[in-house]
Amino acid sequence: MEIILPLFLLISISFNYMGHRNLVSADDTLIKTQCHNAEVLEACIQCVKSDPRSQSADKVGIATIVITCISNKAVTLESNMTVLALSVHDKDLKLVLQDCQKELSNAKTNLTTAMDRLKSKDYDQTNYLLNHALQKEFDCKKNVGDLQYTLPTTVLNDMTIYEELSEAAMRIIDRFL
């Protein structure tokens, strides 16, 4: 069974990575190198170039921007789970979606802490927190799937981007060690 949301809700919740569309000029070589190493070139480059900080970003700055994109995606997913939980009648699914919302909120906290750890050059802890935040999203997707429900395509796409950017950030940071 697929969950259907009114189109206007998903459009307002699932805009883009940073909340603005302008791509900025940046050190394309450095961005492409970092994103190529992350193995999700398109999503990574789009994320980084959507942030004005990329104009002067070094490797750590690029990692920070990618974590910001992940964090923004966590907020989007958290909002989507709230809307979905309000729109379903199945009690079990409602509880799972509410749990997803809480876990994605916790993931956002982990991502904020990960940025602090990145700034203090604690790269192992940064990746640990990124991985922990990613696991919360994986658990959400699995728990919804276990109930034989299919999330809306836009939500699944946001989850894929969240996963890709999480992997990208961890790979970028691995290269600092």
Coordinates of C-alpha atoms in Angstrom, one line a residue:
M1 CA 0.0 0.0 0.0
E2 CA 1.4 3.4 -1.0
I3 CA 1.0 6.5 1.1
I4 CA -0.3 9.4 -0.9
L5 CA 0.3 13.0 0.2
P6 CA -1.2 16.1 -1.4
L7 CA 1.3 17.4 -3.9
F8 CA 1.5 20.8 -2.4
L9 CA 2.8 19.3 0.9
L10 CA 5.6 17.4 -0.7
I11 CA 6.6 20.3 -2.9
S12 CA 6.8 22.6 0.1
I13 CA 8.7 20.0 2.2
S14 CA 11.1 18.6 -0.5
F15 CA 12.6 21.7 -2.1
N16 CA 16.3 21.2 -2.6
Y17 CA 19.5 20.8 -0.6
M18 CA 20.1 24.2 0.8
G19 CA 16.8 26.1 0.3
H20 CA 18.1 28.1 -2.6
R21 CA 18.7 27.4 -6.3
N22 CA 21.7 29.6 -7.2
L23 CA 24.8 27.7 -8.0
V24 CA 27.9 29.6 -7.1
S25 CA 31.3 29.7 -8.6
A26 CA 33.8 27.6 -6.7
D27 CA 37.0 25.8 -7.0
D28 CA 35.6 23.2 -9.4
T29 CA 38.8 21.0 -9.3
L30 CA 38.8 20.7 -5.6
I31 CA 35.0 20.1 -5.4
K32 CA 35.2 17.5 -8.2
T33 CA 38.2 15.7 -6.6
Q34 CA 36.5 15.5 -3.2
C35 CA 33.1 14.4 -4.7
H36 CA 34.7 12.0 -7.1
N37 CA 36.5 10.3 -4.1
A38 CA 33.1 10.1 -2.5
E39 CA 31.7 8.0 -5.4
V40 CA 28.4 10.0 -5.6
L41 CA 29.7 12.7 -7.9
E42 CA 26.4 14.3 -9.0
A43 CA 24.7 14.5 -5.6
C44 CA 27.9 15.7 -3.9
I45 CA 28.7 18.4 -6.5
Q46 CA 25.1 19.7 -6.6
C47 CA 25.1 19.9 -2.8
V48 CA 28.5 21.7 -2.5
K49 CA 27.8 24.1 -5.4
S50 CA 24.4 25.1 -3.9
D51 CA 26.2 26.6 -0.9
P52 CA 27.8 30.1 -1.1
R53 CA 30.6 28.9 1.3
S54 CA 31.9 26.7 -1.5
Q55 CA 33.5 29.7 -3.1
S56 CA 36.3 29.7 -0.5
A57 CA 36.0 26.1 0.8
D58 CA 38.9 23.9 1.5
K59 CA 38.6 20.1 2.0
V60 CA 37.2 20.5 5.5
G61 CA 34.9 23.2 4.2
I62 CA 33.5 20.9 1.5
A63 CA 32.9 18.2 4.2
T64 CA 31.1 20.8 6.3
I65 CA 28.9 21.8 3.4
V66 CA 28.0 18.2 2.7
I67 CA 27.1 17.6 6.3
T68 CA 24.9 20.8 6.1
C69 CA 23.1 19.3 3.1
I70 CA 22.6 16.0 5.0
S71 CA 21.3 18.0 8.0
N72 CA 18.9 19.9 5.8
K73 CA 17.7 16.6 4.3
A74 CA 17.1 15.2 7.8
V75 CA 14.9 18.2 8.5
T76 CA 13.0 17.6 5.3
L77 CA 12.6 13.9 6.1
E78 CA 11.5 14.6 9.7
S79 CA 8.8 17.0 8.4
N80 CA 7.7 14.4 5.8
M81 CA 7.4 11.8 8.5
T82 CA 5.3 14.1 10.6
V83 CA 2.9 14.8 7.7
L84 CA 2.7 11.1 6.8
A85 CA 2.0 10.1 10.4
L86 CA -0.9 12.6 10.5
S87 CA -2.3 11.3 7.2
V88 CA -2.4 7.6 7.9
H89 CA -5.1 5.7 9.8
D90 CA -3.2 2.4 10.4
K91 CA -2.1 2.5 14.0
D92 CA 1.1 0.5 13.5
L93 CA 2.2 2.6 10.6
K94 CA 1.4 5.8 12.4
L95 CA 3.6 4.7 15.3
V96 CA 6.5 3.7 13.0
L97 CA 6.3 7.0 11.2
Q98 CA 6.2 8.9 14.5
D99 CA 9.3 6.9 15.6
C100 CA 10.9 7.8 12.3
Q101 CA 10.3 11.4 12.9
K102 CA 11.9 11.2 16.4
E103 CA 14.9 9.3 15.1
L104 CA 15.4 11.7 12.3
S105 CA 15.3 14.5 14.8
N106 CA 18.0 12.6 16.8
A107 CA 19.9 12.2 13.6
K108 CA 19.8 16.0 13.1
T109 CA 21.4 16.4 16.6
N110 CA 24.1 13.9 15.7
L111 CA 24.8 15.8 12.5
T112 CA 25.1 19.1 14.4
T113 CA 27.5 17.4 16.8
A114 CA 29.4 15.9 13.9
M115 CA 30.0 19.4 12.5
D116 CA 31.4 20.5 15.8
R117 CA 33.7 17.5 15.9
L118 CA 34.8 18.2 12.3
K119 CA 35.7 21.8 13.3
S120 CA 37.8 20.4 16.2
K121 CA 39.5 17.9 13.8
D122 CA 38.1 14.9 15.6
Y123 CA 37.6 13.0 12.4
D124 CA 36.9 9.6 13.8
Q125 CA 34.2 10.9 16.0
T126 CA 32.8 12.9 13.1
N127 CA 32.4 9.8 11.0
Y128 CA 31.0 7.8 14.0
L129 CA 28.3 10.4 14.4
L130 CA 27.6 10.5 10.6
N131 CA 27.3 6.8 10.6
H132 CA 25.0 6.9 13.6
A133 CA 22.8 9.4 11.9
L134 CA 22.7 7.3 8.7
Q135 CA 21.7 4.2 10.7
K136 CA 18.7 6.0 12.0
E137 CA 17.5 6.7 8.5
F138 CA 18.2 3.0 7.5
D139 CA 16.2 1.8 10.5
C140 CA 13.3 4.1 9.6
K141 CA 13.2 2.8 6.0
K142 CA 13.4 -0.8 7.2
N143 CA 10.7 -0.4 9.8
V144 CA 8.3 1.2 7.3
G145 CA 9.1 -1.6 4.7
D146 CA 8.5 -4.3 7.3
L147 CA 4.9 -3.1 7.5
Q148 CA 4.6 -3.6 3.7
Y149 CA 4.0 0.1 3.1
T150 CA 5.7 2.1 0.3
L151 CA 6.7 5.6 1.1
P152 CA 5.9 8.3 -1.5
T153 CA 8.6 8.5 -4.3
T154 CA 9.6 12.0 -3.2
V155 CA 10.3 10.8 0.3
L156 CA 12.3 7.7 -1.1
N157 CA 14.3 10.1 -3.3
D158 CA 15.1 12.3 -0.3
M159 CA 16.2 9.2 1.6
T160 CA 18.4 8.1 -1.3
I161 CA 20.1 11.6 -1.3
Y162 CA 20.5 11.5 2.5
E163 CA 22.2 8.1 2.1
E164 CA 24.4 9.2 -0.8
L165 CA 25.5 12.4 0.9
S166 CA 26.2 10.6 4.2
E167 CA 28.4 8.1 2.4
A168 CA 30.1 11.0 0.6
A169 CA 30.8 12.9 3.8
M170 CA 32.3 9.8 5.5
R171 CA 34.5 9.1 2.4
I172 CA 35.7 12.7 2.2
I173 CA 36.5 12.7 6.0
D174 CA 38.2 9.3 5.7
R175 CA 40.8 11.0 3.5
F176 CA 41.7 13.4 6.3
L177 CA 42.9 10.5 8.5

